[in-house]
Coordinates of C-alpha atoms and ligand atoms in Angstrom, one line a residue:
M1 CA 0.0 0.0 0.0
K2 CA 1.1 3.5 -1.0
N3 CA 0.3 6.2 1.6
I4 CA -0.9 9.6 -0.4
L5 CA -1.8 13.1 1.1
V6 CA -4.4 14.6 -1.4
T7 CA -4.8 17.9 -0.7
G8 CA -7.8 20.1 -1.8
G9 CA -9.9 16.8 -2.3
A10 CA -13.2 18.0 -1.6
G11 CA -12.9 20.6 -4.3
F12 CA -14.2 19.9 -8.0
I13 CA -11.2 18.3 -9.7
G14 CA -10.0 16.7 -6.0
S15 CA -13.1 14.7 -5.3
N16 CA -12.8 13.3 -9.0
F17 CA -9.4 12.4 -8.4
I18 CA -10.0 10.5 -5.0
N19 CA -13.6 9.2 -6.3
Y20 CA -11.8 7.7 -9.7
M21 CA -8.5 6.3 -7.3
L22 CA -10.4 4.4 -5.2
N23 CA -12.9 3.1 -7.7
H24 CA -10.3 1.0 -9.5
R25 CA -7.0 0.9 -7.5
D26 CA -6.5 -0.5 -4.0
D27 CA -2.8 0.1 -3.4
F28 CA -3.5 3.6 -2.2
N29 CA -4.5 4.6 1.4
I30 CA -5.7 8.2 0.6
V31 CA -5.5 11.0 3.3
N32 CA -7.5 14.2 2.1
L33 CA -6.6 17.3 4.0
D34 CA -9.2 20.1 2.9
K35 CA -10.4 23.3 4.7
L36 CA -13.7 23.3 3.1
T37 CA -13.8 26.6 2.0
Y38 CA -17.2 27.6 -0.3
A39 CA -15.7 25.5 -3.0
G40 CA -15.0 22.3 -0.5
N41 CA -18.0 20.2 -0.4
L42 CA -18.0 16.5 1.3
A43 CA -21.4 15.6 -0.9
N44 CA -19.0 15.2 -3.5
L45 CA -17.5 12.5 -1.6
T46 CA -20.1 10.6 -0.3
N47 CA -19.8 7.5 -2.7
V48 CA -16.2 6.8 -0.8
V49 CA -16.8 8.3 2.6
N50 CA -16.7 4.8 4.1
H51 CA -13.9 3.2 2.0
K52 CA -11.3 1.3 4.2
N53 CA -8.5 3.4 2.2
Y54 CA -9.6 6.8 2.8
T55 CA -9.5 9.5 5.5
F56 CA -10.7 12.9 5.5
V57 CA -8.8 15.5 7.7
K58 CA -10.7 19.1 7.9
G59 CA -7.7 21.6 7.8
D60 CA -5.8 24.1 6.1
I61 CA -2.4 23.3 4.3
C62 CA -0.8 26.4 5.6
N63 CA -1.1 24.6 9.1
T64 CA 2.8 23.6 10.0
D65 CA 1.6 21.5 13.1
L66 CA -1.5 19.6 11.0
V67 CA 0.7 19.1 8.1
D68 CA 3.7 17.4 10.0
Y69 CA 1.4 15.6 12.5
I70 CA -0.6 14.2 9.2
F71 CA 2.7 13.3 7.6
N72 CA 4.1 11.6 10.6
K73 CA 0.7 10.0 11.5
Y74 CA -0.2 8.6 8.1
N75 CA 3.2 7.8 6.8
I76 CA 2.6 10.0 3.9
E77 CA 5.1 8.9 1.0
Y78 CA 3.1 10.7 -1.9
V79 CA 1.6 14.1 -2.0
I80 CA -1.0 15.5 -4.8
N81 CA -1.5 19.2 -3.7
F82 CA -4.8 20.1 -5.6
A83 CA -5.6 22.3 -2.6
A84 CA -5.8 26.4 -3.9
E85 CA -8.1 29.1 -4.4
S86 CA -8.9 28.7 -8.2
H87 CA -11.2 31.2 -9.2
V88 CA -10.0 34.2 -11.1
D89 CA -12.8 36.7 -10.5
R90 CA -12.5 36.2 -7.0
S91 CA -8.6 37.1 -6.8
I92 CA -9.9 39.9 -8.5
L93 CA -11.8 41.3 -5.9
G94 CA -9.3 39.6 -3.3
S95 CA -5.7 38.7 -3.8
E96 CA -4.7 38.1 -0.2
I97 CA -6.2 34.4 0.5
F98 CA -5.1 33.3 -2.7
F99 CA -1.2 34.2 -1.7
K100 CA -1.9 32.5 1.6
S101 CA -3.4 29.1 0.3
N102 CA -1.7 28.7 -3.6
V103 CA 1.4 30.3 -2.2
L104 CA 2.1 30.1 1.3
G105 CA 0.2 26.7 1.6
T106 CA 2.3 24.8 -1.2
N107 CA 5.4 26.5 0.7
T108 CA 4.3 24.8 4.3
L109 CA 3.6 21.1 2.4
L110 CA 7.0 21.6 0.5
E111 CA 9.0 22.1 3.9
A112 CA 6.9 18.9 5.6
A113 CA 7.8 16.7 1.9
K114 CA 11.6 18.1 2.4
R115 CA 11.6 16.8 6.7
Y116 CA 9.8 13.3 6.2
R117 CA 11.3 12.6 2.4
I118 CA 8.8 11.9 0.8
K119 CA 8.8 9.8 -2.7
K120 CA 6.7 12.3 -5.0
F121 CA 5.1 15.7 -4.5
V122 CA 3.0 16.3 -7.4
Q123 CA 2.0 20.5 -7.9
I124 CA -1.3 20.8 -9.6
S125 CA -1.1 23.8 -11.4
T126 CA -2.7 25.4 -14.6
D127 CA -1.7 26.9 -17.9
E128 CA -2.6 30.1 -16.8
V129 CA 0.8 30.2 -15.8
Y130 CA 2.0 31.0 -19.2
G131 CA -0.3 34.3 -20.0
S132 CA -2.1 34.7 -22.8
L133 CA -1.7 33.5 -26.4
G134 CA -2.8 35.5 -29.7
P135 CA -4.5 33.7 -32.3
A136 CA -1.5 31.4 -33.1
G137 CA 0.2 29.3 -30.9
K138 CA 0.4 26.8 -28.3
F139 CA 1.9 26.6 -24.6
T140 CA 4.6 24.4 -24.1
E141 CA 6.7 23.8 -21.2
Q142 CA 9.2 26.2 -22.2
T143 CA 6.6 28.7 -22.6
P144 CA 8.0 31.9 -20.3
L145 CA 6.0 32.3 -17.5
S146 CA 3.6 35.6 -17.7
P147 CA 0.7 34.9 -15.2
N148 CA -1.8 38.2 -15.4
S149 CA -4.0 37.6 -12.2
P150 CA -3.9 37.2 -9.1
Y151 CA -4.7 33.8 -9.3
S152 CA -2.6 32.7 -12.1
S153 CA 0.5 34.7 -10.2
S154 CA -0.1 32.8 -7.3
K155 CA -0.3 29.5 -8.8
A156 CA 3.5 30.9 -11.1
S157 CA 4.9 31.6 -7.8
A158 CA 4.1 28.3 -6.0
D159 CA 5.8 26.3 -9.2
M160 CA 8.6 28.2 -9.0
M161 CA 9.2 27.8 -5.1
A162 CA 8.6 24.0 -6.0
L163 CA 10.9 23.7 -8.5
A164 CA 13.4 25.6 -6.4
F165 CA 12.7 22.5 -3.5
Y166 CA 13.4 20.0 -6.1
H167 CA 16.5 21.9 -7.2
T168 CA 17.7 22.8 -4.0
Y169 CA 16.7 20.0 -1.7
D170 CA 16.2 17.1 -3.5
V171 CA 12.5 17.2 -2.9
P172 CA 11.2 14.7 -5.9
V173 CA 8.8 17.6 -7.4
V174 CA 6.4 16.6 -10.7
I175 CA 4.3 19.9 -12.1
T176 CA 1.4 19.5 -14.0
R177 CA -0.6 22.4 -16.2
C178 CA -3.8 21.6 -17.2
S179 CA -6.1 23.8 -19.2
N180 CA -10.0 24.5 -18.3
N181 CA -11.6 21.2 -16.9
Y182 CA -15.2 20.8 -17.1
G183 CA -17.5 17.7 -15.4
P184 CA -19.5 16.7 -12.3
Y185 CA -19.0 18.6 -9.0
Q186 CA -17.7 21.8 -10.0
F187 CA -18.5 24.5 -8.4
P188 CA -20.9 27.1 -10.2
E189 CA -19.0 30.2 -10.3
K190 CA -16.9 28.7 -13.5
L191 CA -18.1 29.2 -16.9
I192 CA -19.7 25.7 -17.6
P193 CA -21.6 25.0 -14.6
L194 CA -22.8 28.9 -14.1
M195 CA -24.4 29.0 -17.5
I196 CA -26.0 25.6 -17.2
I197 CA -27.8 26.4 -13.6
N198 CA -28.7 30.2 -15.0
S199 CA -30.3 29.1 -17.8
M200 CA -32.1 26.1 -15.9
N201 CA -33.5 28.9 -13.7
N202 CA -34.2 31.5 -16.5
K203 CA -31.1 33.9 -15.4
K204 CA -29.3 36.0 -17.8
L205 CA -26.2 34.4 -19.1
P206 CA -23.3 36.9 -18.1
V207 CA -20.8 36.6 -21.3
Y208 CA -17.7 38.9 -20.4
G209 CA -16.6 41.2 -22.9
D210 CA -17.1 39.8 -26.4
G211 CA -17.1 36.2 -26.1
L212 CA -14.6 35.7 -28.1
N213 CA -12.0 34.5 -25.6
V214 CA -10.9 31.0 -26.0
R215 CA -10.4 28.3 -23.6
D216 CA -8.8 24.8 -24.4
W217 CA -11.2 22.1 -22.2
V218 CA -10.3 18.9 -21.1
Y219 CA -13.0 16.4 -19.0
V220 CA -11.9 16.2 -15.9
L221 CA -11.3 12.3 -15.8
D222 CA -8.8 12.9 -18.6
H223 CA -6.9 15.6 -16.1
N224 CA -7.1 13.2 -13.4
R225 CA -5.9 10.2 -15.5
A226 CA -3.0 12.2 -16.7
V227 CA -2.4 12.9 -12.6
E228 CA -2.2 9.4 -11.8
Q229 CA 0.2 8.9 -14.7
V230 CA 2.5 11.5 -13.6
L231 CA 2.3 10.2 -10.4
E232 CA 3.2 7.0 -11.5
S233 CA 6.1 7.6 -13.8
G234 CA 6.5 11.6 -14.0
K235 CA 9.8 12.3 -14.0
L236 CA 11.4 14.1 -11.2
G237 CA 11.8 18.1 -11.5
E238 CA 9.7 18.3 -14.8
V239 CA 6.7 19.9 -16.0
Y240 CA 4.0 18.2 -17.7
N241 CA 1.3 20.2 -19.8
I242 CA -2.2 18.4 -20.3
G243 CA -4.9 19.4 -22.8
A244 CA -7.0 17.8 -24.9
N245 CA -6.6 19.9 -27.8
R246 CA -10.2 21.3 -27.6
E247 CA -10.4 25.0 -28.3
M248 CA -13.4 27.1 -27.8
K249 CA -14.5 30.1 -27.9
N250 CA -16.9 31.4 -24.7
I251 CA -19.9 32.3 -26.5
D252 CA -19.7 29.1 -28.3
I253 CA -19.7 27.3 -25.3
V254 CA -22.5 28.9 -23.9
K255 CA -24.9 28.5 -27.7
L256 CA -24.2 24.8 -26.9
I257 CA -25.5 24.6 -23.5
L258 CA -28.8 27.1 -24.3
S259 CA -29.1 24.7 -27.2
Q260 CA -28.8 21.2 -25.2
L261 CA -31.3 22.9 -22.6
N262 CA -33.8 24.3 -25.2
K263 CA -33.5 27.4 -24.1
S264 CA -33.2 31.0 -26.1
E265 CA -29.9 32.7 -27.0
D266 CA -32.0 36.0 -25.8
L267 CA -30.7 34.9 -22.2
I268 CA -27.5 35.8 -23.5
E269 CA -26.1 39.0 -21.8
F270 CA -23.1 40.3 -23.2
V271 CA -21.3 42.6 -19.8
K272 CA -18.1 44.4 -19.0
D273 CA -14.9 42.5 -19.5
R274 CA -13.0 40.7 -16.7
P275 CA -10.2 43.1 -16.3
G276 CA -6.8 41.4 -17.5
H277 CA -9.0 39.3 -19.1
D278 CA -6.5 36.3 -21.1
R279 CA -7.7 36.3 -24.6
R280 CA -6.6 32.7 -25.6
Y281 CA -5.4 29.6 -23.9
A282 CA -4.3 26.6 -26.0
I283 CA -1.9 23.3 -24.5
D284 CA 0.8 21.5 -26.6
S285 CA 0.8 18.4 -24.5
S286 CA 2.7 15.9 -26.4
K287 CA 5.6 16.1 -24.2
I288 CA 3.2 13.6 -21.8
Q289 CA 2.0 12.0 -24.9
N290 CA 5.3 11.2 -25.9
E291 CA 6.9 10.5 -22.6
L292 CA 4.0 8.9 -20.2
G293 CA 2.1 7.4 -22.9
W294 CA -1.0 9.5 -21.7
K295 CA -3.5 11.0 -23.8
P296 CA -7.3 12.2 -23.8
K297 CA -9.9 9.3 -24.0
Y298 CA -13.0 11.2 -23.8
A299 CA -14.6 12.8 -26.7
F300 CA -15.6 16.5 -26.2
E301 CA -19.4 16.2 -27.7
E302 CA -20.2 13.4 -25.6
A303 CA -18.4 14.1 -22.2
I304 CA -20.1 18.2 -22.2
S305 CA -23.1 16.7 -23.1
Q306 CA -22.5 14.2 -20.1
T307 CA -21.7 16.6 -17.8
I308 CA -24.8 19.0 -18.6
N309 CA -26.9 16.1 -18.1
W310 CA -25.2 15.9 -14.8
Y311 CA -26.3 18.9 -13.7
I312 CA -29.9 18.5 -14.8
E313 CA -29.9 15.4 -12.6
N314 CA -28.3 16.5 -9.7
E315 CA -30.0 19.6 -8.8
N316 CA -30.1 18.9 -5.4
W317 CA -26.4 18.7 -5.2
W318 CA -25.9 22.6 -6.5
R319 CA -29.0 23.8 -5.0
N320 CA -27.5 22.7 -1.6
I321 CA -24.1 24.1 -2.3
L322 CA -25.4 27.8 -3.3
S323 CA -25.0 29.0 0.2
A324 CA -26.2 32.8 0.9
E325 CA -22.3 34.1 0.9
Y326 CA -22.0 32.3 -2.3
L327 CA -25.1 34.2 -3.8
E328 CA -24.1 37.4 -2.1
Y329 CA -20.7 37.6 -3.9
Y330 CA -22.4 36.6 -7.1
E331 CA -24.9 39.6 -6.8
K332 CA -21.6 41.9 -5.9
Q333 CA -19.6 40.7 -8.7
Y334 CA -22.5 41.4 -10.8
E335 CA -23.2 44.7 -10.2
L336 CA -19.8 45.5 -10.2
R337 CA -20.2 44.9 -13.9
Ligands
LIG1 P1 -12.2 24.3 -6.4 O1 -11.8 25.6 -6.1 O2 -13.0 23.2 -6.9 O3 -11.3 23.0 -4.9 C1 -10.2 23.9 -4.3 C2 -10.2 22.7 -2.9 O4 -9.2 23.2 -2.1 C3 -11.4 23.1 -2.2 O5 -12.4 22.1 -1.7 C4 -11.0 24.4 -1.3 O6 -12.1 23.6 0.1 C5 -9.8 23.6 -0.8 N1 -9.2 24.3 -0.3 C6 -8.6 25.7 -0.7 N2 -7.8 26.2 0.6 C7 -7.3 25.5 0.9 C8 -6.2 25.5 2.0 N3 -5.6 26.5 2.6 N4 -6.2 24.2 2.6 C9 -6.8 23.2 2.2 N5 -7.8 23.0 1.4 C10 -8.0 24.1 0.7 O7 -10.8 24.4 -7.5 P2 -10.5 22.8 -8.9 O8 -11.0 23.5 -10.0 O9 -10.9 21.7 -8.1 O10 -9.1 23.1 -8.6 C11 -8.2 22.5 -8.6 C12 -6.6 22.3 -8.7 O11 -6.4 22.6 -9.8 C13 -6.6 23.5 -8.1 O12 -5.0 24.0 -7.8 C14 -6.2 24.4 -9.6 O13 -5.2 25.6 -9.3 C15 -5.9 23.7 -10.7 N6 -6.6 23.8 -11.8 C16 -7.7 23.7 -11.8 C17 -8.4 23.9 -13.0 C18 -10.1 23.9 -13.6 O14 -10.2 24.3 -14.9 N7 -10.6 24.0 -12.5 C19 -7.3 23.9 -14.2 C20 -6.4 23.5 -14.2 C21 -5.5 23.4 -12.9
LIG2 P1 -13.8 30.5 -15.7 O1 -14.3 29.3 -15.8 O2 -13.6 31.8 -14.7 O3 -12.2 30.2 -16.1 P2 -11.1 30.6 -16.0 O4 -11.3 32.6 -16.2 O5 -10.1 30.2 -15.4 O6 -10.3 30.4 -17.9 O7 -13.9 31.4 -17.0 C1 -13.4 30.8 -18.3 C2 -14.0 31.6 -19.4 O8 -15.1 32.0 -19.5 C3 -12.9 32.6 -19.1 O9 -12.9 33.7 -20.7 C4 -14.3 33.8 -18.8 C5 -15.4 33.4 -19.3 N1 -16.6 34.0 -18.0 C6 -17.9 34.4 -18.8 O10 -17.9 35.0 -20.2 N2 -18.6 34.6 -17.8 C7 -18.6 34.1 -16.9 O11 -19.8 34.4 -15.7 C8 -17.5 33.1 -16.4 C9 -17.8 33.2 -14.8 C10 -16.5 33.2 -16.9

């Protein structure tokens, strides 16, 4: 058995990862450390809560004593650090918590990884650290870091600290940089679930700017299959880009959602652009494909359609997590535009 600490495992990607791993592997004990911010939701993990290889600890990755206790008590040999503040718009409203959780939190985990001489530390990063592309080209692992939002800057800082721990202390770090994910359990502040839920509620769909910004979409399980592969055979000190070669303009995603839900395009409302809005992201994932043999498995048309159906069928899930705090944030943000 391998003992693995998964942080942020109650969030969108982390909970999909834990569900996926415990469903098809029996050689991992997973300890999930999550602070349960607005984005963390234990309902994402109801299928595994009683699994013999699963333990949940509520807490902050910035808490050195707690992190130390966990590494010691559970003999942690592997870390996958999903925990982060993850929403660009929130980082524009207030950057401090992004610095704390994403930079200082990663640093706390790296320090513990150094003390306990673990076998591998997978830092879950993002393609947003590379900044914004023009109409041509793709991000490779050699693209210089050029983050534009407080969110992406905090992720880039964490990446650099992780690589510094590899070079300076031989901490066995590997970094993944994935493009935009979609799938079940994504908090409805992000484009796809927000647009699905607003459509279902016949609320306006706020499209920023001209709606022509491009994101490169990957199904969350393909991302998690890649993380599993990197955990298994990723080379230490390396960075791996992850993406499924599926660029879409925001407006086309919104129209696709409306069409599947049989709703009118009159619901679309063009609103003031996000400050510093990155124009285009596109990932070259040939390194992970050639070196580790990973490739995306889920076709966009089918996976997006299943994702939309998941939100239709799981109305209880999203109604329960839309707290008063979130609705207040949403209205505040909306009024700013
Ligand atoms: P999310 O916001 O849905 O979940 C984040 C989780 O981390 C939540 O459960 C939250 O409670 C927890 N958390 C936050 N701060 C914490 C702290 N200080 N201590 C412990 N737990 C804390 O985010 P997500 O979309 O699942 O993203 C997970 C990771 O993947 C992030 O590191 C993000 O930067 C990265 N990423 C996300 C995407 C995407 O499209 N969502 C794409 C590429 C990379
Ligand atoms: P988002 O899901 O916030 O991911 P990211 O900014 O990390 O890529 O946004 C995806 C794209 O959708 C981005 O170009 C901003 C845009 N967007 C809107 O147009 N309206 C919205 O209400 C949201 C949340 C995003």
